[in-house]
PDB file of C-alpha atoms and ligand atoms in Angstrom:
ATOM      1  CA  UNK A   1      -8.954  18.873  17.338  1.00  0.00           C
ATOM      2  CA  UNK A   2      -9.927  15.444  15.966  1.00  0.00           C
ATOM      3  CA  UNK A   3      -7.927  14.725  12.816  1.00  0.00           C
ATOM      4  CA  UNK A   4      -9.308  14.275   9.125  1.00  0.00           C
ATOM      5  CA  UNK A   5      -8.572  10.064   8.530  1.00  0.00           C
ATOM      6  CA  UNK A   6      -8.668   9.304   4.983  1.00  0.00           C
ATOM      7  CA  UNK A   7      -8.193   6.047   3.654  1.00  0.00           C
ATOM      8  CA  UNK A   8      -6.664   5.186   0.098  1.00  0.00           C
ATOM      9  CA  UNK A   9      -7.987   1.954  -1.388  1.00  0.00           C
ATOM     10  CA  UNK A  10      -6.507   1.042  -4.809  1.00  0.00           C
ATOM     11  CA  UNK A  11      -8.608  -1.252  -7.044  1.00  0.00           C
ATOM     12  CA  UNK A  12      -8.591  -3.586  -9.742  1.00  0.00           C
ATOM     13  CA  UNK A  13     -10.644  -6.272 -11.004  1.00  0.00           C
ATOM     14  CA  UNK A  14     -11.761  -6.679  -6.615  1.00  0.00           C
ATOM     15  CA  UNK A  15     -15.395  -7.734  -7.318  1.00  0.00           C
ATOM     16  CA  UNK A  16     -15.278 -10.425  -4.725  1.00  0.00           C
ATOM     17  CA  UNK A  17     -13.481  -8.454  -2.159  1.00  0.00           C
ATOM     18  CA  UNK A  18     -14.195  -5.207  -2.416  1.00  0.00           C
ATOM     19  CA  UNK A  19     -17.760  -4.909  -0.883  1.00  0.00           C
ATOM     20  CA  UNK A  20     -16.299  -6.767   2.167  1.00  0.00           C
ATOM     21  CA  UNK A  21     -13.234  -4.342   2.452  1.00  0.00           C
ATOM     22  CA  UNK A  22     -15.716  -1.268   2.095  1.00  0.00           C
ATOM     23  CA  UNK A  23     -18.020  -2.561   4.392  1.00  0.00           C
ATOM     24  CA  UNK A  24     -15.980  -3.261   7.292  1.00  0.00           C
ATOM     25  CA  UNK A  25     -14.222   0.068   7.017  1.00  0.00           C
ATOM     26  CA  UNK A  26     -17.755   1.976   7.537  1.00  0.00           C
ATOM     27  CA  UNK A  27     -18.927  -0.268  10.149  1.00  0.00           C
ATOM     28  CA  UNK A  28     -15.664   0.541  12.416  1.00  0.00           C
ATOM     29  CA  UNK A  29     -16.117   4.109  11.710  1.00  0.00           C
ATOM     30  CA  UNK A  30     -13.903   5.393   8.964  1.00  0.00           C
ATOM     31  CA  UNK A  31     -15.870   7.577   7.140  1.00  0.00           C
ATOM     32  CA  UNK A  32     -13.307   9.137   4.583  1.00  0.00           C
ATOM     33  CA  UNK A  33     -13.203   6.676   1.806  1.00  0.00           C
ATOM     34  CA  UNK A  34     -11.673   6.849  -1.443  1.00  0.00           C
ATOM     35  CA  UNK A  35     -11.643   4.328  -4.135  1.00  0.00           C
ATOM     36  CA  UNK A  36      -9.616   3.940  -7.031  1.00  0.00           C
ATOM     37  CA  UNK A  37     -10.835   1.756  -9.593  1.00  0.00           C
ATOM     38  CA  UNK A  38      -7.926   1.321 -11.810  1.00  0.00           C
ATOM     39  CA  UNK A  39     -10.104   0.578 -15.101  1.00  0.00           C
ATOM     40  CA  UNK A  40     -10.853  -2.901 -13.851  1.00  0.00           C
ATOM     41  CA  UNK A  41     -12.146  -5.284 -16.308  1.00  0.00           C
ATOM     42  CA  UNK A  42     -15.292  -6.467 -13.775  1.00  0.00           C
ATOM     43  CA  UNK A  43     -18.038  -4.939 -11.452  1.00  0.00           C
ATOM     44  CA  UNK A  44     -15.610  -3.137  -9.524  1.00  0.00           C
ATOM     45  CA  UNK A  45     -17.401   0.085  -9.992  1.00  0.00           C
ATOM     46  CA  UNK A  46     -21.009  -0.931  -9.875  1.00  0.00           C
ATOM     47  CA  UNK A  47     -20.308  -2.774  -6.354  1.00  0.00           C
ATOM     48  CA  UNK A  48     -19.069   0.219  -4.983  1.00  0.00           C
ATOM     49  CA  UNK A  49     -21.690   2.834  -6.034  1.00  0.00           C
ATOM     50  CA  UNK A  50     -24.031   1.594  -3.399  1.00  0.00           C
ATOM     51  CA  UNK A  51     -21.250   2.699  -0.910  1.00  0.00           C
ATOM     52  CA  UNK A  52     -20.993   6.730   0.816  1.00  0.00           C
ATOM     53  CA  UNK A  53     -17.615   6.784  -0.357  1.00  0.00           C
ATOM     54  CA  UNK A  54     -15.200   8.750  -2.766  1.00  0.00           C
ATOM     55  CA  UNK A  55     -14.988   6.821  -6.393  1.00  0.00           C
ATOM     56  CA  UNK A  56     -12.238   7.984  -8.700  1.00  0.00           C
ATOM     57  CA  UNK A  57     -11.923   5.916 -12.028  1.00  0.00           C
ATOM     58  CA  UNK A  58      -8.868   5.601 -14.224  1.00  0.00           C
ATOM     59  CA  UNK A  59      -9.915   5.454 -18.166  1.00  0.00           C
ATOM     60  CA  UNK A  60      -7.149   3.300 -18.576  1.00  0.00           C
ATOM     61  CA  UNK A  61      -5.201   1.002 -16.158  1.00  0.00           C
ATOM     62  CA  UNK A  62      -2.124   2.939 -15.006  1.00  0.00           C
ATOM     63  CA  UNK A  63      -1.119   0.252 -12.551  1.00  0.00           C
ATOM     64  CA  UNK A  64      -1.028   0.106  -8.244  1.00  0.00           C
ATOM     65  CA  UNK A  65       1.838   3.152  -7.443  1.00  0.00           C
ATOM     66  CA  UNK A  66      -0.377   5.455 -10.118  1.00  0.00           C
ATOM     67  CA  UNK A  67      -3.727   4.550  -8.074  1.00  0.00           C
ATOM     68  CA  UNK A  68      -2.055   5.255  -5.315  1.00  0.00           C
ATOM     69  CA  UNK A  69      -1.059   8.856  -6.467  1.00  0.00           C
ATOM     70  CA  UNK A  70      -4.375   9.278  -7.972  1.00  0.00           C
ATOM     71  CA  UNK A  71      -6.010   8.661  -4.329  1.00  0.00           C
ATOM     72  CA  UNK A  72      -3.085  10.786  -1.777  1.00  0.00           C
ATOM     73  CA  UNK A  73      -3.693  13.683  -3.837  1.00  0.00           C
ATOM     74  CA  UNK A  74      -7.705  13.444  -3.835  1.00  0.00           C
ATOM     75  CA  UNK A  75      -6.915  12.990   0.113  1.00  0.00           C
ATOM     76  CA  UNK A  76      -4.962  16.076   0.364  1.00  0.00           C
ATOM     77  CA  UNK A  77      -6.923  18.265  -1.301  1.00  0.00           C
ATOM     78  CA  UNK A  78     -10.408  17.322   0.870  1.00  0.00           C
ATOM     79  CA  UNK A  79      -7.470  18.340   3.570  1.00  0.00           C
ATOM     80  CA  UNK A  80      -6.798  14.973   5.517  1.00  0.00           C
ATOM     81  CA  UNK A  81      -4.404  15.286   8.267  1.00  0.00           C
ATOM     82  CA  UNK A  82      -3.739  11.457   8.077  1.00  0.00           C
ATOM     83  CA  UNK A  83      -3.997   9.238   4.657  1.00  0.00           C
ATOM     84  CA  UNK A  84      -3.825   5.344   4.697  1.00  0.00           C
ATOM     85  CA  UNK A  85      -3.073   3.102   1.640  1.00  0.00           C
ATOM     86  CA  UNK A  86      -5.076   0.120   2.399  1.00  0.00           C
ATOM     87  CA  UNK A  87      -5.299  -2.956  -0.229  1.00  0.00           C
ATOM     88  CA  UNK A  88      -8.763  -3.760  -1.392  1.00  0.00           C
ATOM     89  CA  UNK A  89      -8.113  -7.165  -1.844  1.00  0.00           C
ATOM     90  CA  UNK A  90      -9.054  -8.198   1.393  1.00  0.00           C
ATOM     91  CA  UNK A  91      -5.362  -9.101   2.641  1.00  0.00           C
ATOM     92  CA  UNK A  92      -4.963  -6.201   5.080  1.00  0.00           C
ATOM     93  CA  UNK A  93      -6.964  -6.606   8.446  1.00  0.00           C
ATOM     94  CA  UNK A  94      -9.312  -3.824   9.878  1.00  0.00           C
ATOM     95  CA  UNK A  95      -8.253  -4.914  13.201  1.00  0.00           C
ATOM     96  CA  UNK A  96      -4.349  -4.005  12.452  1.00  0.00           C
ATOM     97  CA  UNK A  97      -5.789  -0.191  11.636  1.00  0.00           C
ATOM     98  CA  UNK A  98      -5.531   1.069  15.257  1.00  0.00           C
ATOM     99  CA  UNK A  99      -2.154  -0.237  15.933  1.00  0.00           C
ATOM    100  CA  UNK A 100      -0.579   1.595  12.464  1.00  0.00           C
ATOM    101  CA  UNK A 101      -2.406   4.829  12.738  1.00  0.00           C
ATOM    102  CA  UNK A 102      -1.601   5.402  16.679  1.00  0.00           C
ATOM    103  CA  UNK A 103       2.584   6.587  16.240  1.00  0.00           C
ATOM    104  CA  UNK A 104       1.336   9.216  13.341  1.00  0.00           C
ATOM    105  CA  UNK A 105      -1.464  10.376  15.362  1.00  0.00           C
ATOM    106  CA  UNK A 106       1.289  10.497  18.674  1.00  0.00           C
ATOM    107  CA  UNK A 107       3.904  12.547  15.927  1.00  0.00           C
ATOM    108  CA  UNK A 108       5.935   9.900  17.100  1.00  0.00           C
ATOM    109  CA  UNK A 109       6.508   8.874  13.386  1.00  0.00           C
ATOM    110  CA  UNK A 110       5.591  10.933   9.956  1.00  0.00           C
ATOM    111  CA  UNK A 111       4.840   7.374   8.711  1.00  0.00           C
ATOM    112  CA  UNK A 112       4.118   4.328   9.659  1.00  0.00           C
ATOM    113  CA  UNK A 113       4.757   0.637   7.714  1.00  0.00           C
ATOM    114  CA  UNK A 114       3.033  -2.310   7.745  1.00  0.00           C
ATOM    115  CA  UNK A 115       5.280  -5.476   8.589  1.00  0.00           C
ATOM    116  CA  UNK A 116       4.180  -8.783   7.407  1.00  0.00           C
ATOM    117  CA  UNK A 117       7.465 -10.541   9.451  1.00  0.00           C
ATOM    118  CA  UNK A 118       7.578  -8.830  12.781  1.00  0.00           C
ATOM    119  CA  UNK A 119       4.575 -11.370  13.008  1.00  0.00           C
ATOM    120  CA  UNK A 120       4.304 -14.472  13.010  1.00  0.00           C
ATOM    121  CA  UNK A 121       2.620 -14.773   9.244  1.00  0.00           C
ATOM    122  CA  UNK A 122       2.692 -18.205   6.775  1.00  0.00           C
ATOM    123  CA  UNK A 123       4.078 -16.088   3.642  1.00  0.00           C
ATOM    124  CA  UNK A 124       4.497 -18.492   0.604  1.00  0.00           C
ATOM    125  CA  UNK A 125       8.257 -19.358   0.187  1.00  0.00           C
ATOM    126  CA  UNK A 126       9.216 -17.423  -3.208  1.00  0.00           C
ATOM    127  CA  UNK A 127       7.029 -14.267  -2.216  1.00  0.00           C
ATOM    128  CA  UNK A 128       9.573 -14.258   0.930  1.00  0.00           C
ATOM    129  CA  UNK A 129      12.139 -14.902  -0.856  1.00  0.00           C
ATOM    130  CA  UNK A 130      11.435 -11.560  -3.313  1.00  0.00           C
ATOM    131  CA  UNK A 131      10.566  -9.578  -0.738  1.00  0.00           C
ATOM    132  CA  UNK A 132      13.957 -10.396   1.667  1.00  0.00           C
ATOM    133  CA  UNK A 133      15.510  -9.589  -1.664  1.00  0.00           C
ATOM    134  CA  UNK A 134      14.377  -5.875  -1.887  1.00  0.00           C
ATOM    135  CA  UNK A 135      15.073  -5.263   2.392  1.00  0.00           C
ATOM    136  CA  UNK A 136      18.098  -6.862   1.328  1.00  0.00           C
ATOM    137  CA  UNK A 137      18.890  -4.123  -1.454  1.00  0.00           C
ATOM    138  CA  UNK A 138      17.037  -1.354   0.815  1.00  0.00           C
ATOM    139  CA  UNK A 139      20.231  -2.053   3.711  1.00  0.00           C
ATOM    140  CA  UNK A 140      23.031  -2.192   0.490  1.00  0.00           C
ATOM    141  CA  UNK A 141      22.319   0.674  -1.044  1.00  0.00           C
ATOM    142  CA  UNK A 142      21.075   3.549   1.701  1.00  0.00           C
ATOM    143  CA  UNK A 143      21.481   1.484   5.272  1.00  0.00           C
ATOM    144  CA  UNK A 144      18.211   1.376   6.017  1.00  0.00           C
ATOM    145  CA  UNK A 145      17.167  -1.458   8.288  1.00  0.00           C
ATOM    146  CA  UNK A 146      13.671  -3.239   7.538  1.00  0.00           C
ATOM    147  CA  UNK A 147      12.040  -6.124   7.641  1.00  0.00           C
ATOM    148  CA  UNK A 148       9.271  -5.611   4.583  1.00  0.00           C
ATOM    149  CA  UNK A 149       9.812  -2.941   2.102  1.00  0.00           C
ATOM    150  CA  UNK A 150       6.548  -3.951  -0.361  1.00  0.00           C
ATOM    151  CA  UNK A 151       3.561  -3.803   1.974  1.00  0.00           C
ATOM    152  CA  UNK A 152       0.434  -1.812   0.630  1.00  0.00           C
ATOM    153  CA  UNK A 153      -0.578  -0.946   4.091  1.00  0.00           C
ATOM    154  CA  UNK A 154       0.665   2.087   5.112  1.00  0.00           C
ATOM    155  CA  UNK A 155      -0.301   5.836   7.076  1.00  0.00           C
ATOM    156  CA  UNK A 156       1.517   8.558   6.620  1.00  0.00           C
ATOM    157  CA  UNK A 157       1.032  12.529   8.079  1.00  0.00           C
ATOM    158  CA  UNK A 158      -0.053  14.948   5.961  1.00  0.00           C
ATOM    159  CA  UNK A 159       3.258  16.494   6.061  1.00  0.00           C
ATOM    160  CA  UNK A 160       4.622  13.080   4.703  1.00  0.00           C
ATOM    161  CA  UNK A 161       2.229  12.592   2.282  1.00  0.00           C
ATOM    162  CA  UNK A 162       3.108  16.024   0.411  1.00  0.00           C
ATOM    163  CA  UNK A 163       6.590  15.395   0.600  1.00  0.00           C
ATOM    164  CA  UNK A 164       6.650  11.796  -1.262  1.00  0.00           C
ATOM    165  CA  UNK A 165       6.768  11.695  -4.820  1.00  0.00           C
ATOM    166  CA  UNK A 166       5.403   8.826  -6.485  1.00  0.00           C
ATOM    167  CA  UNK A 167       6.348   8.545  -9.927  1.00  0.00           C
ATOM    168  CA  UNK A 168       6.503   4.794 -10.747  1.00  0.00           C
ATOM    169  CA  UNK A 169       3.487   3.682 -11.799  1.00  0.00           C
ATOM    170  CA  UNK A 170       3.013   0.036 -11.087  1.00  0.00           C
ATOM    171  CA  UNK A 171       4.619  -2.198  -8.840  1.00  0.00           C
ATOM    172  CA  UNK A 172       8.458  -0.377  -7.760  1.00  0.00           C
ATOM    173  CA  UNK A 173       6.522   2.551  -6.746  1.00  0.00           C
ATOM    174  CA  UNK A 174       6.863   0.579  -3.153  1.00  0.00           C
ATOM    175  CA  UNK A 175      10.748   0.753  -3.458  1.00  0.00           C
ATOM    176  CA  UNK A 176      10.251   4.191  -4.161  1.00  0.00           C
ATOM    177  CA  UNK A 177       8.269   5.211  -1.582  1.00  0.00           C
ATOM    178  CA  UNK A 178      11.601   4.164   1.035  1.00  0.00           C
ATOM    179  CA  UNK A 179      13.634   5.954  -1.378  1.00  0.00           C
ATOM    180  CA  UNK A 180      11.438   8.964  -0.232  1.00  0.00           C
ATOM    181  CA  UNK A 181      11.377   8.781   3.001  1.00  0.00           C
ATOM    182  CA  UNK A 182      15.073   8.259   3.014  1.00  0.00           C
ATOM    183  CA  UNK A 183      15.486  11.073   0.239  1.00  0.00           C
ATOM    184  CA  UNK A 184      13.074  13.550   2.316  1.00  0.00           C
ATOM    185  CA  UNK A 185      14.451  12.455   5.645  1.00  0.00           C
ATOM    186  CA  UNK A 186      11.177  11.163   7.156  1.00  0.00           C
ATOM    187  CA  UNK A 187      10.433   8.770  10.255  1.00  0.00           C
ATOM    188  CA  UNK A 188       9.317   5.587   9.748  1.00  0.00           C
ATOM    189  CA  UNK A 189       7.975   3.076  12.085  1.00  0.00           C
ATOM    190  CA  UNK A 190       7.331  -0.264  11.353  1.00  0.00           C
ATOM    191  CA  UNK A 191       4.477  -1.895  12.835  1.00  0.00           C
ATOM    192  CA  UNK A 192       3.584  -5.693  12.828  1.00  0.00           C
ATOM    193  CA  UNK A 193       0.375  -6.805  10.803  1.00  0.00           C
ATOM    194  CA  UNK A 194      -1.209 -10.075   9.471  1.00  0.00           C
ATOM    195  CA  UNK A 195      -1.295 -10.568   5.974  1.00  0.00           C
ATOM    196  CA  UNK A 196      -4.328 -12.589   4.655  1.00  0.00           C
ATOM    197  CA  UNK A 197      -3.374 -15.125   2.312  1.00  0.00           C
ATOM    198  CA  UNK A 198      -5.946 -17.124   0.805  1.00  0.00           C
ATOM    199  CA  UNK A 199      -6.407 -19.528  -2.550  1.00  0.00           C
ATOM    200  CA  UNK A 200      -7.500 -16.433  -4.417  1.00  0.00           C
ATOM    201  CA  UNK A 201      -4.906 -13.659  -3.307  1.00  0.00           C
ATOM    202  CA  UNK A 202      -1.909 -16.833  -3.847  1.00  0.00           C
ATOM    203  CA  UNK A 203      -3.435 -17.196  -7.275  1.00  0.00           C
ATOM    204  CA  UNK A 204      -3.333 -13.649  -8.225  1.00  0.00           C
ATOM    205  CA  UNK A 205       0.155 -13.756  -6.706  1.00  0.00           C
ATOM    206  CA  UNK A 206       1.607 -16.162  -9.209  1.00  0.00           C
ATOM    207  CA  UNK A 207       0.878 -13.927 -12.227  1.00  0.00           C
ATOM    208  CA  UNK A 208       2.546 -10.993  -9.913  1.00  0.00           C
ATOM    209  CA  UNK A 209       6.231 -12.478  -9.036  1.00  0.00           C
ATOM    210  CA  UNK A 210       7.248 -12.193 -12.464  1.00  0.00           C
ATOM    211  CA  UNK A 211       6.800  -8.269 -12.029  1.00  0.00           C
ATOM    212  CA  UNK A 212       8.476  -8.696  -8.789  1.00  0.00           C
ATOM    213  CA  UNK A 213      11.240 -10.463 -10.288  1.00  0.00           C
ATOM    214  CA  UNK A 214      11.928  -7.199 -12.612  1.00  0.00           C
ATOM    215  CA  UNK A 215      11.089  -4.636  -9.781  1.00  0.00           C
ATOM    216  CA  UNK A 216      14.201  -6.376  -7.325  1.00  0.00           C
ATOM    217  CA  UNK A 217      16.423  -6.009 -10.728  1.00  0.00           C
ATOM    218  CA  UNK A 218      15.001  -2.913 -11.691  1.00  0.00           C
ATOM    219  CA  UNK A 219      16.375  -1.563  -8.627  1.00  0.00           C
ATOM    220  CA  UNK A 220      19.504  -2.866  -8.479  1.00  0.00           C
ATOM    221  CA  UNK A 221      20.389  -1.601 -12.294  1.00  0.00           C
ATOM    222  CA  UNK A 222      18.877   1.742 -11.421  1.00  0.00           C
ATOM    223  CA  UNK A 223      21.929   2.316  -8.513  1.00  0.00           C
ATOM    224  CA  UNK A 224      24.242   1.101 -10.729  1.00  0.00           C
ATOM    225  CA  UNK A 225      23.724   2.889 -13.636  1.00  0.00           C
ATOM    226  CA  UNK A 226      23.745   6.197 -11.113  1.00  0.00           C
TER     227      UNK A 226
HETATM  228  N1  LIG B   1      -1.974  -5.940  -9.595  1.00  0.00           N
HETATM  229  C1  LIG B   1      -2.513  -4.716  -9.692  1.00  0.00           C
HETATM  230  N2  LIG B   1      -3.105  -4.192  -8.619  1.00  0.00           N
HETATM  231  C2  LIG B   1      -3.632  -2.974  -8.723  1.00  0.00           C
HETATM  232  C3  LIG B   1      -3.566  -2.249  -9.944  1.00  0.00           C
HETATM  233  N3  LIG B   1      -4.160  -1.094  -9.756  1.00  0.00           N
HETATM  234  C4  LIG B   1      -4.599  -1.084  -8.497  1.00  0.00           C
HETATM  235  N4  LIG B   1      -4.285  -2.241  -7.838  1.00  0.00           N
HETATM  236  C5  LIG B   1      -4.626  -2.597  -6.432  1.00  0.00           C
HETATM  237  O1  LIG B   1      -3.442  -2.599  -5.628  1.00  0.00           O
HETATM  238  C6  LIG B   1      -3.589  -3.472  -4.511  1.00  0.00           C
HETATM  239  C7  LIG B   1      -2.421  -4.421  -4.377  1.00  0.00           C
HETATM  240  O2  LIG B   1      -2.337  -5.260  -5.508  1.00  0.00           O
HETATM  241  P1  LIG B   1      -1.866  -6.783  -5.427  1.00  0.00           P
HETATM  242  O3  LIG B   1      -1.793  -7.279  -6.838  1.00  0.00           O
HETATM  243  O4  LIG B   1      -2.747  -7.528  -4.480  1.00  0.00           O
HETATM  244  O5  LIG B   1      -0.372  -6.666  -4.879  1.00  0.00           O
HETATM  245  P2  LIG B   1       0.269  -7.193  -3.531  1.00  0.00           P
HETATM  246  O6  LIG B   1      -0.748  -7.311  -2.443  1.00  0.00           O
HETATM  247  O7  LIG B   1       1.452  -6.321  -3.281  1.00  0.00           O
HETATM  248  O8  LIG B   1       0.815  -8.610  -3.938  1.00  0.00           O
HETATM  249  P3  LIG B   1       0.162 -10.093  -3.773  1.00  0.00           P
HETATM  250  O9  LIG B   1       0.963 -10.748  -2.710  1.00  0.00           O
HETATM  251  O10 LIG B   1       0.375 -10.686  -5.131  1.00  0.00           O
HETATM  252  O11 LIG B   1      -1.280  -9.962  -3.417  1.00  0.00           O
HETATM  253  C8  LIG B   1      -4.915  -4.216  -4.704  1.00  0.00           C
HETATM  254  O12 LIG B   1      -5.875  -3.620  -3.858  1.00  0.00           O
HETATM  255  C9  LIG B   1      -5.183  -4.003  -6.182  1.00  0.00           C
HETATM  256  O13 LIG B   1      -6.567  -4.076  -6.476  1.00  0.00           O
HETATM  257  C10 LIG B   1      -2.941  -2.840 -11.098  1.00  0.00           C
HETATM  258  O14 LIG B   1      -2.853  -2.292 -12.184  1.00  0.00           O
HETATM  259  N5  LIG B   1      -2.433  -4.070 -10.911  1.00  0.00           N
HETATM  260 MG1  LIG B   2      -2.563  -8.417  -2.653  1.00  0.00          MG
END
């Protein structure tokens, strides 16, 4: 039997990308689309209305890991068999779909995680630098051996999607999605994909590392204090 795809796409403030994003996804097929506009500030809304796809709307801006929540759920309750969390941004690449989706589909993995640097990808120096930082704390802490522990493009099994609990809101519900899987005892598989970067994702970026800054301390303080 063919299995329910549903993709997750968290929004806000994505006027310029989000048409493009939605777009694509219909035109290759995926017909299970859910939106989360995050109470952005812009069109966001109004450019997606013209779209055959699933629009959810936050009355106030709870933040990425919240959106995410917002959309798994939706997923799981029109019964998808497979859910994606796909950036609306424009950084993840439709063509990187088949290649992440394939191992859950196989069973060979309950989940599967994109990986920026098992390709070869230009990622700005201090975004590295963060993101090392948090595989670095992912090996401390529980031994688990990655290469990028904060990419937005992931698909997980049904069976993995009911079993992770996100309860940070914004930006270290990424650290606590691995917490998850290593809490719940799930397989991963990581799977190499391009990240776009571009003058308008790099500038967005800036105002993000602070946040990044406190989700890498965040963690470490959190196993500390436990
Ligand atoms: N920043 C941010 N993004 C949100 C929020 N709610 C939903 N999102 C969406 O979450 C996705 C990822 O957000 P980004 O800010 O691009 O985070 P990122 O890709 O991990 O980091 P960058 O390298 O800075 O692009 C995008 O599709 C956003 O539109 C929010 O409150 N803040
Ligand atoms: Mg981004």
């Amino acid at each position: 039997m063919e299995k329910k795809i549903f993709i997750v796409i968290p929004s806000f403030n994505e006027e310029k990308s989000i048409t493009n994003v939605i777009s694509e996804l219909l035109n290759v097929g995926y017909k299970n689309l859910i939106v989360i506009d995050d109470c952005s500030r812009d069109k966001t809304s109004e450019k997606i209305k013209q779209f055959p796809v699933f629009l959810l709307r936050h009355c106030i801006n709870r933040g990425q890991g919240a959106s995410l929540k917002t959309g798994i759920d939706f997923a799981l309750e029109q019964g998808a068999d497979i859910i994606v969390t796909f950036d609306s941004d424009g950084q993840h690449r439709i063509e990187d779909l088949h290649d992440m989706i394939n191992p859950v589909i196989n069973e060979e993995a309950d989940i599967s995680l994109g990986s920026r640097f098992l390709k070869k990808t230009e990622v700005p120096f201090l975004r590295k630098m963060l993101l090392k930082g948090s595989v670095g704390v992912m090996f401390l802490f529980y031994r688990i051996k990655m290469s990028d522990a904060h990419n937005g493009f992931r698909v997980m099994s049904r069976k993995a999607a009911e079993k992770i609990d996100i309860s940070c809101d914004r930006m270290a519900h990424a650290s606590e999605i691995i917490e998850e899987i290593h809490r719940k005892k799930l397989n991963f598989k990581e799977i190499p994909i391009t990240i776009k970067y571009d003058k308008e994702t790099l500038k967005k970026g800036h105002g993000s590392y602070f946040q990044a800054f406190k989700v890498l301390f965040g963690m470490i303080f959190k196993k500390i204090a436990r």
